[in-house]
Coordinates of C-alpha atoms and ligand atoms in Angstrom, one line a residue:
M950 CA -3.6 29.9 -3.5
R951 CA -6.3 28.2 -4.7
K952 CA -9.4 28.5 -3.1
R953 CA -11.5 25.2 -4.1
S954 CA -10.1 22.2 -4.9
Q955 CA -11.7 18.6 -5.0
V956 CA -9.9 17.3 -2.1
I957 CA -7.9 19.2 0.3
I958 CA -4.9 16.8 2.4
V959 CA -4.0 17.8 5.6
G960 CA -0.2 16.6 6.4
G961 CA 2.4 16.3 3.8
G962 CA 4.5 13.3 5.3
P963 CA 4.7 10.1 3.2
V964 CA 1.0 9.4 3.2
G965 CA -0.2 12.7 2.4
V966 CA 2.5 13.3 -0.3
G967 CA 1.8 9.9 -1.6
L968 CA -2.1 10.7 -1.7
A969 CA -1.5 13.9 -3.5
V970 CA 0.8 12.1 -6.2
D971 CA -1.9 9.2 -6.6
L972 CA -4.8 12.0 -7.1
G973 CA -3.0 14.4 -9.2
L974 CA -1.9 11.7 -11.7
R975 CA -5.9 10.7 -11.5
G976 CA -6.5 14.0 -12.9
I977 CA -8.1 15.2 -9.5
S978 CA -7.5 18.8 -8.4
C979 CA -6.1 18.7 -5.0
T980 CA -4.2 20.9 -2.2
L981 CA -1.6 19.9 0.0
V982 CA -1.2 21.5 3.4
E983 CA 2.1 20.5 5.3
R984 CA 3.3 22.6 8.2
R985 CA 7.1 21.7 7.6
I986 CA 8.9 23.6 4.8
G987 CA 12.3 21.3 4.7
M988 CA 12.2 17.7 5.1
H989 CA 13.3 15.8 8.5
N990 CA 16.0 13.6 8.9
I991 CA 15.0 10.9 11.1
P992 CA 15.7 7.5 9.2
K993 CA 12.1 6.3 10.6
G994 CA 10.0 3.9 8.2
Q995 CA 12.9 2.0 6.2
N996 CA 11.3 -1.3 5.6
L997 CA 9.8 -0.9 2.5
A998 CA 7.1 -3.8 1.3
Q999 CA 6.8 -5.3 -1.9
R1000 CA 3.4 -3.1 -2.1
T1001 CA 5.1 0.1 -1.2
L1002 CA 7.2 -0.3 -4.4
E1003 CA 4.3 -1.4 -6.5
R1004 CA 2.7 1.9 -5.8
F1005 CA 6.0 3.7 -6.9
Y1006 CA 5.9 1.4 -9.8
F1007 CA 2.4 2.8 -11.1
W1008 CA 3.5 6.4 -10.1
G1009 CA 6.4 6.1 -12.4
C1010 CA 9.0 6.7 -10.0
V1011 CA 10.3 3.3 -9.0
D1012 CA 13.7 3.6 -10.4
E1013 CA 14.0 6.6 -9.2
L1014 CA 13.3 5.3 -5.4
R1015 CA 15.5 2.3 -5.7
A1016 CA 18.5 4.4 -6.5
Q1017 CA 18.4 6.0 -3.3
R1018 CA 19.0 3.0 -1.7
L1019 CA 22.1 3.3 0.6
L1020 CA 22.8 -0.3 1.6
P1021 CA 24.1 -2.7 -0.9
P1022 CA 21.7 -4.6 -2.9
E1023 CA 22.6 -8.0 -1.4
V1024 CA 21.8 -6.9 2.1
P1025 CA 18.6 -8.6 3.1
A1026 CA 15.9 -6.3 4.8
A1027 CA 15.6 -8.8 7.7
G1028 CA 18.4 -9.2 10.3
V1029 CA 19.8 -10.5 13.5
T1030 CA 18.0 -11.5 16.6
A1031 CA 19.9 -12.0 19.8
Y1032 CA 19.5 -13.2 23.5
K1033 CA 20.7 -10.2 25.9
S1034 CA 23.1 -8.6 23.6
L1035 CA 24.5 -8.7 20.2
M1036 CA 27.8 -10.5 21.7
S1037 CA 25.3 -13.4 22.9
E1038 CA 26.4 -17.0 21.7
Y1039 CA 22.5 -17.4 21.1
W1040 CA 21.7 -15.5 17.5
H1041 CA 20.0 -16.3 14.4
I1042 CA 18.8 -14.3 11.3
F1043 CA 15.0 -14.0 11.1
A1044 CA 13.0 -14.1 7.8
G1045 CA 12.5 -10.8 6.0
R1046 CA 9.7 -10.0 3.5
E1047 CA 11.9 -11.3 0.7
I1048 CA 10.6 -14.9 1.3
V1049 CA 7.2 -13.6 -0.3
N1050 CA 8.8 -11.6 -3.4
D1051 CA 7.5 -13.9 -6.1
F1052 CA 3.8 -13.0 -5.3
Y1053 CA 4.5 -9.1 -6.0
F1054 CA 5.5 -7.4 -9.1
E1055 CA 8.0 -5.7 -7.3
K1056 CA 11.0 -6.7 -4.8
N1057 CA 10.8 -5.4 -1.1
D1058 CA 13.9 -2.5 -0.5
R1059 CA 15.2 -0.6 2.3
M1060 CA 16.2 2.9 2.6
P1061 CA 15.4 5.8 5.2
Q1062 CA 12.3 7.6 5.1
Y1063 CA 13.1 10.6 4.2
L1064 CA 14.7 9.5 1.1
L1065 CA 11.2 8.2 0.0
E1066 CA 9.7 11.3 0.8
S1067 CA 11.9 13.2 -1.1
V1068 CA 11.3 11.2 -4.5
L1069 CA 7.3 12.2 -3.6
R1070 CA 7.9 15.8 -3.3
R1071 CA 10.0 15.8 -6.4
K1072 CA 7.1 13.9 -8.4
L1073 CA 4.7 16.6 -6.8
E1074 CA 6.3 19.4 -8.5
R1075 CA 5.5 17.6 -11.7
L1076 CA 1.8 17.4 -11.0
P1077 CA -0.1 20.6 -12.1
L1078 CA -3.4 19.7 -10.2
V1079 CA -1.5 19.5 -6.9
E1080 CA -1.3 22.8 -5.1
T1081 CA 1.2 22.5 -1.9
C1082 CA 1.2 24.8 0.9
F1083 CA 4.3 24.2 2.8
G1084 CA 4.8 26.0 5.9
W1085 CA 0.8 26.3 6.9
R1086 CA -0.7 24.7 9.5
A1087 CA -4.4 23.2 9.5
R1088 CA -6.0 24.8 12.6
S1089 CA -9.7 23.8 12.0
V1090 CA -11.9 21.6 9.6
E1091 CA -15.4 21.4 9.1
Q1092 CA -18.2 20.4 6.5
D1093 CA -21.7 20.3 5.5
D1094 CA -23.9 19.0 2.7
A1095 CA -22.1 21.4 0.3
S1096 CA -18.4 21.0 1.0
A1097 CA -15.6 20.4 3.5
R1098 CA -13.4 23.6 4.5
V1099 CA -10.0 23.7 6.6
T1100 CA -8.8 27.0 8.1
I1101 CA -5.0 27.2 7.6
E1102 CA -2.4 29.8 9.1
N1103 CA 1.1 30.1 7.7
E1104 CA 3.8 29.1 10.1
A1105 CA 5.6 31.8 9.9
G1106 CA 2.8 34.0 11.6
D1107 CA 2.3 36.7 8.8
G1108 CA -0.8 37.2 7.4
A1109 CA -4.5 36.3 8.2
P1110 CA -5.9 32.8 8.1
R1111 CA -7.2 31.3 4.9
V1112 CA -10.0 29.1 4.2
L1113 CA -9.7 26.3 1.7
E1114 CA -12.6 24.4 0.3
A1115 CA -13.1 21.1 -1.4
D1116 CA -15.5 18.0 -1.6
Y1117 CA -13.3 15.8 0.6
V1118 CA -10.8 16.5 3.4
V1119 CA -8.2 13.5 3.9
G1120 CA -6.5 13.8 7.5
C1121 CA -3.0 12.5 6.8
D1122 CA -1.7 14.5 9.7
G1123 CA -0.1 11.5 12.0
G1124 CA -0.9 10.4 15.2
H1125 CA -1.9 13.5 16.8
S1126 CA -4.4 14.2 13.8
I1127 CA -6.3 17.3 14.3
V1128 CA -8.7 16.0 11.3
R1129 CA -9.8 12.9 13.3
E1130 CA -10.2 15.1 16.1
A1131 CA -12.3 17.6 14.0
A1132 CA -14.5 14.8 12.5
G1133 CA -14.9 13.3 16.1
I1134 CA -13.5 9.9 15.5
A1135 CA -12.5 7.9 18.4
R1136 CA -9.5 5.5 18.6
Q1137 CA -9.4 1.9 20.3
G1138 CA -6.2 -0.1 21.2
S1139 CA -3.5 -0.7 23.9
D1140 CA -1.5 1.9 25.7
Y1141 CA 1.6 0.3 27.1
E1142 CA 2.8 3.1 29.1
Q1143 CA 6.0 2.8 28.1
T1144 CA 8.2 5.5 26.6
M1145 CA 10.4 4.5 23.8
V1146 CA 13.9 6.4 22.8
L1147 CA 14.6 6.6 19.2
A1148 CA 18.5 7.7 18.7
V1149 CA 20.0 8.4 15.5
F1150 CA 23.9 8.0 15.8
R1151 CA 27.2 7.4 13.8
S1152 CA 29.6 4.9 14.9
R1153 CA 32.4 3.3 12.6
E1154 CA 33.2 1.0 15.9
L1155 CA 29.7 -0.4 16.0
S1156 CA 30.1 -1.6 12.2
E1157 CA 33.3 -3.0 12.9
G1158 CA 32.1 -5.1 16.1
L1159 CA 29.2 -6.3 14.4
K1160 CA 31.2 -8.1 11.7
R1161 CA 31.0 -11.4 13.3
F1162 CA 27.5 -11.4 11.6
P1163 CA 27.0 -11.5 7.7
M1164 CA 26.0 -7.6 6.7
Q1165 CA 22.1 -7.4 7.9
S1166 CA 19.6 -4.3 8.0
T1167 CA 19.0 -4.8 11.5
Y1168 CA 19.9 -6.3 14.6
R1169 CA 17.3 -7.0 17.6
V1170 CA 18.2 -7.7 21.2
L1171 CA 15.4 -9.9 22.9
H1172 CA 16.3 -9.2 26.9
P1173 CA 14.2 -11.2 29.4
E1174 CA 13.5 -8.2 31.7
L1175 CA 12.1 -6.3 28.7
N1176 CA 9.0 -8.8 28.2
G1177 CA 9.0 -8.9 24.8
Y1178 CA 9.9 -5.2 23.7
W1179 CA 12.8 -5.0 21.3
Q1180 CA 16.3 -2.9 21.5
F1181 CA 16.7 -2.4 18.1
F1182 CA 19.6 -1.4 16.0
G1183 CA 18.9 -0.5 12.4
R1184 CA 21.6 0.4 9.8
I1185 CA 21.3 3.6 7.6
D1186 CA 24.4 3.0 5.3
P1187 CA 27.1 0.5 5.5
E1188 CA 29.7 2.6 7.1
E1189 CA 28.6 4.5 10.1
G1190 CA 24.6 5.5 10.2
W1191 CA 22.5 3.8 12.6
F1192 CA 19.2 4.3 14.6
F1193 CA 18.1 2.5 17.7
H1194 CA 15.0 2.1 19.4
A1195 CA 14.3 0.5 22.9
P1196 CA 12.1 0.9 25.7
V1197 CA 13.4 3.5 28.7
P1198 CA 12.1 4.3 32.1
N1199 CA 9.0 6.5 31.8
N1200 CA 10.5 9.4 33.3
T1201 CA 13.7 9.6 30.7
T1202 CA 14.4 13.0 29.4
R1203 CA 17.3 13.5 26.9
D1204 CA 19.2 15.3 30.0
N1205 CA 18.8 12.6 32.8
Y1206 CA 19.8 9.2 31.1
D1207 CA 23.1 7.8 29.6
F1208 CA 21.9 6.9 26.0
A1209 CA 25.7 5.5 25.3
A1210 CA 25.4 3.2 28.3
L1211 CA 22.2 1.8 26.8
L1212 CA 23.6 1.3 23.2
H1213 CA 26.8 -0.3 24.9
Q1214 CA 24.7 -2.9 27.0
A1215 CA 22.4 -3.8 24.1
A1216 CA 25.4 -4.1 21.8
G1217 CA 27.5 -6.0 24.2
F1218 CA 30.7 -3.9 23.9
A1219 CA 31.7 -0.5 24.5
F1220 CA 32.2 1.7 21.3
A1221 CA 32.5 5.5 20.4
C1222 CA 29.4 7.2 18.7
A1223 CA 28.1 10.5 18.2
F1224 CA 24.4 11.3 18.3
D1225 CA 22.5 13.1 15.8
Y1226 CA 19.0 13.1 17.2
V1227 CA 17.5 11.7 20.4
G1228 CA 13.5 11.7 20.5
F1229 CA 10.7 9.6 22.6
W1230 CA 7.4 8.1 21.8
D1231 CA 4.9 6.3 23.8
L1232 CA 4.7 2.7 23.1
R1233 CA 0.9 2.5 21.6
V1234 CA -1.3 0.6 19.4
A1235 CA -4.2 2.2 18.4
V1236 CA -6.9 2.2 15.4
A1237 CA -9.6 4.8 14.8
R1238 CA -13.0 3.7 15.6
R1239 CA -13.8 4.6 11.9
Y1240 CA -11.8 5.8 8.9
R1241 CA -14.6 8.1 7.2
A1242 CA -17.1 10.6 8.8
D1243 CA -19.1 12.0 5.5
R1244 CA -16.7 14.3 3.6
I1245 CA -13.6 13.5 6.0
F1246 CA -11.3 10.5 5.9
I1247 CA -8.3 9.8 7.7
A1248 CA -5.1 7.7 6.4
G1249 CA -1.7 6.7 7.9
D1250 CA -0.6 7.2 11.2
A1251 CA -3.9 9.7 11.8
A1252 CA -5.7 6.1 11.3
H1253 CA -3.4 3.9 12.9
S1254 CA -0.5 4.2 15.1
H1255 CA 1.6 1.6 16.3
P1256 CA 5.3 0.9 17.6
P1257 CA 7.4 0.4 14.7
Y1258 CA 7.9 -3.7 15.1
G1259 CA 7.4 -5.3 11.7
G1260 CA 7.4 -2.4 9.1
F1261 CA 3.9 -1.7 9.1
G1262 CA 3.4 2.0 9.7
L1263 CA 4.4 3.5 6.3
N1264 CA 3.8 0.3 4.5
N1265 CA -0.1 0.4 5.3
G1266 CA -0.1 4.2 5.4
L1267 CA 0.8 3.9 1.5
E1268 CA -1.8 0.7 1.4
D1269 CA -4.7 3.4 2.5
V1270 CA -3.7 5.7 -0.1
A1271 CA -3.5 2.9 -2.8
N1272 CA -7.0 2.0 -1.7
L1273 CA -8.5 5.5 -1.1
G1274 CA -6.9 7.6 -4.0
W1275 CA -8.8 5.7 -6.8
K1276 CA -12.0 5.3 -5.0
L1277 CA -12.0 9.2 -4.4
A1278 CA -11.2 9.7 -8.0
A1279 CA -14.0 7.1 -9.1
R1280 CA -16.5 9.1 -7.2
L1281 CA -15.3 12.6 -8.3
R1282 CA -15.2 11.4 -11.8
G1283 CA -18.9 9.7 -11.5
F1284 CA -18.7 6.4 -12.0
G1285 CA -18.3 5.3 -8.1
G1286 CA -20.9 5.5 -5.7
E1287 CA -21.4 6.2 -2.0
G1288 CA -20.7 2.6 -1.2
L1289 CA -17.0 2.8 -2.7
L1290 CA -16.2 5.3 -0.4
D1291 CA -17.6 3.5 2.6
S1292 CA -15.7 0.6 1.3
Y1293 CA -12.2 2.3 2.3
D1294 CA -13.4 1.9 5.9
A1295 CA -14.7 -1.4 5.4
E1296 CA -11.6 -2.8 3.8
R1297 CA -8.8 -1.2 5.6
R1298 CA -9.8 -0.8 9.4
P1299 CA -10.0 -4.3 9.8
V1300 CA -6.8 -5.0 8.4
F1301 CA -5.3 -2.8 10.6
K1302 CA -7.0 -3.8 13.6
E1303 CA -6.0 -7.4 13.1
I1304 CA -2.3 -6.3 12.5
G1305 CA -2.5 -4.5 15.7
D1306 CA -3.7 -7.4 17.6
E1307 CA -2.1 -10.1 16.2
F1308 CA 1.0 -9.3 14.4
I1309 CA 2.2 -6.5 16.9
A1310 CA 0.5 -6.9 20.3
A1311 CA 0.5 -10.8 20.1
R1312 CA 4.1 -10.9 18.9
I1313 CA 5.3 -8.9 21.7
K1314 CA 3.6 -11.2 24.0
W1315 CA 4.7 -14.3 22.5
E1316 CA 8.5 -13.3 22.3
G1317 CA 8.2 -11.9 25.7
E1318 CA 7.0 -15.4 27.2
L1319 CA 9.5 -17.5 25.2
I1320 CA 12.2 -15.5 26.4
N1321 CA 11.7 -15.7 29.8
R1322 CA 10.8 -19.6 29.5
F1323 CA 14.1 -20.9 30.4
D1324 CA 17.4 -19.7 31.4
P1325 CA 20.2 -20.7 29.4
A1326 CA 22.7 -20.7 32.1
R1327 CA 20.5 -23.3 34.4
E1328 CA 18.7 -25.0 31.4
P1329 CA 20.8 -25.0 28.6
E1330 CA 19.1 -28.0 26.5
A1331 CA 15.4 -26.3 26.8
F1332 CA 16.5 -22.8 26.1
R1333 CA 18.1 -23.9 23.1
R1334 CA 14.6 -25.6 22.2
T1335 CA 12.8 -22.7 22.7
W1336 CA 15.3 -20.4 20.9
E1337 CA 14.7 -22.7 17.7
E1338 CA 10.9 -22.0 18.5
L1339 CA 11.5 -18.2 18.2
K1340 CA 13.6 -18.8 15.1
S1341 CA 11.5 -21.0 13.3
G1342 CA 8.5 -19.0 14.2
S1343 CA 9.5 -15.6 12.3
G1344 CA 9.1 -17.3 8.8
P1345 CA 5.1 -18.4 9.4
I1346 CA 5.0 -14.4 10.9
V1347 CA 5.8 -13.1 7.4
A1348 CA 4.1 -16.0 5.4
N1349 CA 0.6 -15.2 7.3
Y1350 CA 0.6 -11.5 6.6
E1351 CA -1.5 -11.4 3.5
P1352 CA -3.9 -8.6 4.0
N1353 CA -7.3 -9.3 1.7
Y1354 CA -10.8 -7.6 1.5
E1355 CA -13.0 -11.1 1.5
G1356 CA -15.5 -9.6 3.4
S1357 CA -15.7 -6.2 1.1
P1358 CA -19.1 -5.0 -0.2
V1359 CA -17.6 -4.0 -3.2
V1360 CA -15.8 -7.3 -4.0
F1361 CA -17.3 -11.0 -4.9
G1362 CA -15.7 -12.5 -1.7
P1363 CA -16.8 -15.9 -0.5
P1364 CA -19.8 -16.3 1.4
N1365 CA -19.2 -15.2 5.3
G1366 CA -15.7 -13.7 4.1
V1367 CA -14.2 -11.2 6.5
S1368 CA -11.6 -8.6 5.6
R1369 CA -8.2 -9.3 7.3
A1370 CA -4.6 -9.1 7.7
R1371 CA -4.1 -12.9 7.9
G1372 CA -4.1 -15.1 4.7
T1373 CA -2.2 -17.3 2.3
Y1374 CA -0.1 -17.0 -0.4
I1375 CA -1.3 -19.0 -3.6
A1376 CA -1.3 -17.6 -7.4
K1377 CA -5.0 -18.6 -7.6
A1378 CA -6.9 -15.5 -8.5
R1379 CA -9.4 -14.9 -5.7
A1380 CA -11.5 -11.9 -5.0
G1381 CA -10.3 -9.7 -2.4
H1382 CA -7.0 -10.9 -2.9
H1383 CA -3.9 -9.1 -4.4
L1384 CA -3.2 -10.1 -8.0
T1385 CA -0.1 -12.3 -8.3
P1386 CA 2.1 -11.4 -11.2
R1387 CA 2.3 -13.5 -14.2
K1388 CA 4.3 -13.1 -17.5
L1389 CA 1.7 -12.9 -21.1
S1390 CA 2.4 -14.4 -24.2
S1391 CA 4.1 -11.3 -25.3
G1392 CA 6.7 -11.4 -22.7
R1393 CA 5.3 -8.5 -20.9
N1394 CA 4.3 -9.0 -17.1
V1395 CA 0.4 -8.6 -16.5
F1396 CA 1.3 -5.9 -14.4
E1397 CA 2.9 -3.7 -17.2
E1398 CA -0.4 -4.0 -18.8
L1399 CA -3.0 -3.0 -16.0
G1400 CA -3.0 0.9 -16.3
D1401 CA -4.7 3.0 -13.7
G1402 CA -8.4 1.7 -14.4
F1403 CA -10.2 -1.5 -14.0
A1404 CA -8.6 -4.4 -16.3
L1405 CA -10.5 -7.5 -17.2
L1406 CA -8.0 -10.6 -17.8
A1407 CA -9.7 -12.6 -20.4
F1408 CA -8.0 -15.9 -20.9
D1409 CA -9.2 -17.8 -23.6
A1410 CA -12.7 -16.4 -22.7
Q1411 CA -15.7 -16.0 -24.6
D1412 CA -15.5 -12.9 -26.9
D1413 CA -19.4 -12.1 -26.1
A1414 CA -18.6 -12.2 -22.3
V1415 CA -15.9 -9.8 -22.6
A1416 CA -18.0 -7.9 -25.2
R1417 CA -20.9 -7.3 -22.5
F1418 CA -18.2 -5.8 -20.2
E1419 CA -16.8 -3.4 -22.6
T1420 CA -20.4 -2.1 -23.3
R1421 CA -21.5 -1.9 -19.8
A1422 CA -18.1 -0.2 -18.6
R1423 CA -18.5 2.4 -21.7
R1424 CA -22.1 3.2 -20.7
H1425 CA -21.2 3.9 -17.1
G1426 CA -18.3 5.6 -18.0
I1427 CA -15.8 3.2 -16.1
P1428 CA -12.4 3.0 -17.2
L1429 CA -11.8 -0.5 -18.3
K1430 CA -9.2 -2.3 -20.0
V1431 CA -9.1 -5.6 -21.6
I1432 CA -6.0 -7.9 -21.6
R1433 CA -6.7 -10.9 -23.7
D1434 CA -4.6 -14.1 -23.6
T1435 CA -4.4 -18.0 -23.8
C1436 CA -5.0 -19.7 -20.5
R1437 CA -1.6 -21.4 -20.2
D1438 CA 2.0 -20.8 -19.6
G1439 CA 1.5 -20.2 -16.0
R1440 CA -1.7 -18.0 -16.7
E1441 CA -3.5 -21.2 -15.8
D1442 CA -2.5 -20.8 -12.2
Y1443 CA -5.2 -18.1 -11.9
E1444 CA -7.7 -20.7 -12.2
A1445 CA -10.5 -18.3 -13.6
R1446 CA -11.0 -17.5 -17.6
L1447 CA -11.9 -14.0 -16.4
V1448 CA -10.3 -11.7 -13.8
L1449 CA -11.7 -8.4 -13.1
V1450 CA -9.0 -6.4 -11.6
R1451 CA -9.4 -3.0 -9.7
P1452 CA -6.8 0.0 -10.0
D1453 CA -5.0 -1.1 -6.7
Q1454 CA -4.1 -4.5 -8.1
Y1455 CA -6.7 -6.1 -6.1
V1456 CA -9.1 -9.0 -7.8
A1457 CA -12.6 -7.7 -7.5
W1458 CA -14.5 -10.4 -9.4
T1459 CA -13.5 -13.8 -11.3
A1460 CA -15.3 -16.4 -13.3
E1461 CA -14.1 -20.0 -13.7
Q1462 CA -15.9 -20.6 -17.0
R1463 CA -15.3 -18.7 -20.3
H1464 CA -18.5 -17.0 -20.6
G1465 CA -18.4 -15.7 -17.2
D1466 CA -21.0 -16.9 -14.6
N1467 CA -22.4 -13.4 -13.4
D1468 CA -24.3 -10.3 -15.2
A1469 CA -21.7 -8.1 -16.4
E1470 CA -24.0 -5.0 -15.5
D1471 CA -24.3 -6.4 -11.7
V1472 CA -20.6 -7.1 -11.7
L1473 CA -19.8 -3.6 -12.3
R1474 CA -22.3 -2.0 -10.3
K1475 CA -21.1 -4.0 -7.2
V1476 CA -17.6 -3.1 -7.7
T1477 CA -18.1 0.4 -8.2
G1478 CA -20.1 0.8 -5.1
V1479 CA -23.2 1.6 -6.8
A1480 CA -25.2 -1.4 -5.8
A1481 CA -23.2 -2.0 -2.4
Ligands
FAD1091 C1 12.2 4.6 14.2 C2 10.6 4.2 13.7 C3 11.0 3.2 12.5 C4 10.1 3.0 11.5 N1 10.4 1.9 10.8 C5 9.2 1.5 10.0 C6 9.1 0.5 9.1 O1 10.3 0.2 9.0 N2 8.4 0.3 7.9 C7 7.2 1.2 8.2 O2 6.4 1.0 7.2 N3 6.7 2.0 9.0 C8 8.0 2.3 10.1 N4 8.0 3.6 10.9 C9 6.4 4.1 10.7 C10 6.5 5.2 9.8 O3 7.6 6.1 10.4 C11 5.0 6.0 10.2 O4 4.0 4.7 9.7 C12 5.0 7.0 8.9 O5 5.7 8.2 9.2 C13 3.3 7.6 8.8 O6 3.2 8.5 8.1 P1 2.1 9.7 8.0 O7 2.5 10.4 6.6 O8 0.8 8.8 8.2 O9 2.5 10.3 9.0 P2 3.9 11.3 9.5 O10 4.9 10.8 9.0 O11 3.4 11.3 10.9 O12 3.4 12.6 8.9 C14 2.3 13.4 9.1 C15 2.5 14.6 8.9 O13 1.4 15.6 9.0 C16 2.2 17.0 9.5 N5 1.1 17.9 10.2 C17 0.5 17.4 11.4 N6 -0.4 18.4 11.7 C18 -0.5 19.3 10.7 C19 -1.4 20.2 10.8 N7 -2.4 20.5 11.6 N8 -1.0 21.1 9.7 C20 -0.4 21.0 8.5 N9 0.4 19.4 8.6 C21 0.5 18.8 9.8 C22 3.2 16.6 10.1 O14 4.2 17.8 9.9 C23 3.9 15.6 9.3 O15 4.6 15.8 8.2 C24 9.0 3.8 11.8 C25 8.6 4.8 12.7 C26 9.7 5.1 13.5 C27 9.6 6.2 14.6

């Protein structure tokens, strides 16, 4: 076992393994510590956003990931919402992430989380710089000016504890993170004091009974008594695999509750089913007060916990990886400043805070109020109008979710810009926003040319402006690829002649003029956190 590496990652769920893959591909040595040896088989995060698929594209395993999909390709990630039960006369199909596919290089997808994790674990095996310690539990974490250290113990209990050392430690160890605790990072958020059940089961009769709908991935029930909390069926496969989550009384255990009866009530009919798993979690939205404490970082559920409403957990954890991976590599390779590492917190934390407040908690409240406003038996017309409001509200929820870093100290965002989850989808290249894909004259997409460093898109830009960036980047050891083309055939949509794109495909700086408006040295110093 290697005693020292550049980064130790505690927790080998999807976020920890994703970070190990990202760092390993960037030439950073890391040690991954995960207490489990095998994989869990709980489907969990199924709803994979476009950005998650973009990650797999850049990691070179997007086709392998898509091949894992269990549902037919035409089945959308979205689903049915019904009133009181799935047999109700009130139901509609709500908008899924498909509606913003044009703004990303990869389309969204859907599959059980363990299949995604298995692709990542296989990728890890091909990365010599990553050492894996499966079956080892992190017991303590400490740091000083020189390094960070993690004490680990074998789960089998044989042998003495070992101490691993690194420049940085990243806690990807889930909601009960010991890394977060060791770093003294507190959390804030809402505790709903509501127990939720997660059941995984098989039932062909349920699949048959839902043939009144075109086949969907998910089926949500809004019941007035639940005040906006969902009873949620998710398909695992087209034939018989299902998972279900819903609120249950707080004293529920595996032995004192009739879970089949709950499923039948939510579905609106009785059906035979075989349970594979029943577990519980507490409904909570909690965000860490900071994502960094000197040499220690946290990512994924360790940094933000929340109910699976809207598919934010896994996707945001992997977006943390996209944000942190290149920054750690830049610092360790010498061209990134301390300000770049600080920007991980400045960019990612406000985004998740707003997701928790506005996309999860506010949605529970909004749906709870609407569903209780009228009784369809007594006020059918008024209820029908409210139901229409619920249906038409789902599109804007998806379309308003455009995470961006306009307030980041390492991008040239607008004056008084703030980093947030809410934004607008337009093709214009805007500092702090994800780059919209466009075709190049070669027929290839700009995303196929970006590479893993910075990229300067130069569309009919002046040669000397481009040369200044190339010279300065070379001097500071910043990996920079120049992509030259004309400013037409769709590329004029960027409304910029020069666009500096970060290694995470977010725009850091733009210039409308062919000669660039800023000094290349100033731009590069700021976007690498040297002058932030
Ligand atoms: C029913 C359900 C549906 C969901 N649906 C979606 C969805 O559609 N989309 C979405 O984006 N998200 C969804 N989520 C959320 C998603 O599953 C989580 O956000 C995701 O698993 C977080 O990944 P993680 O790697 O941060 O944490 P985890 O998956 O919790 O992994 C943490 C890992 O750390 C390990 N570990 C913990 N402590 C230690 C230690 N001391 N030493 C060593 N190892 C340790 C654990 O064994 C574990 O493997 C859903 C969740 C549930 C429950």
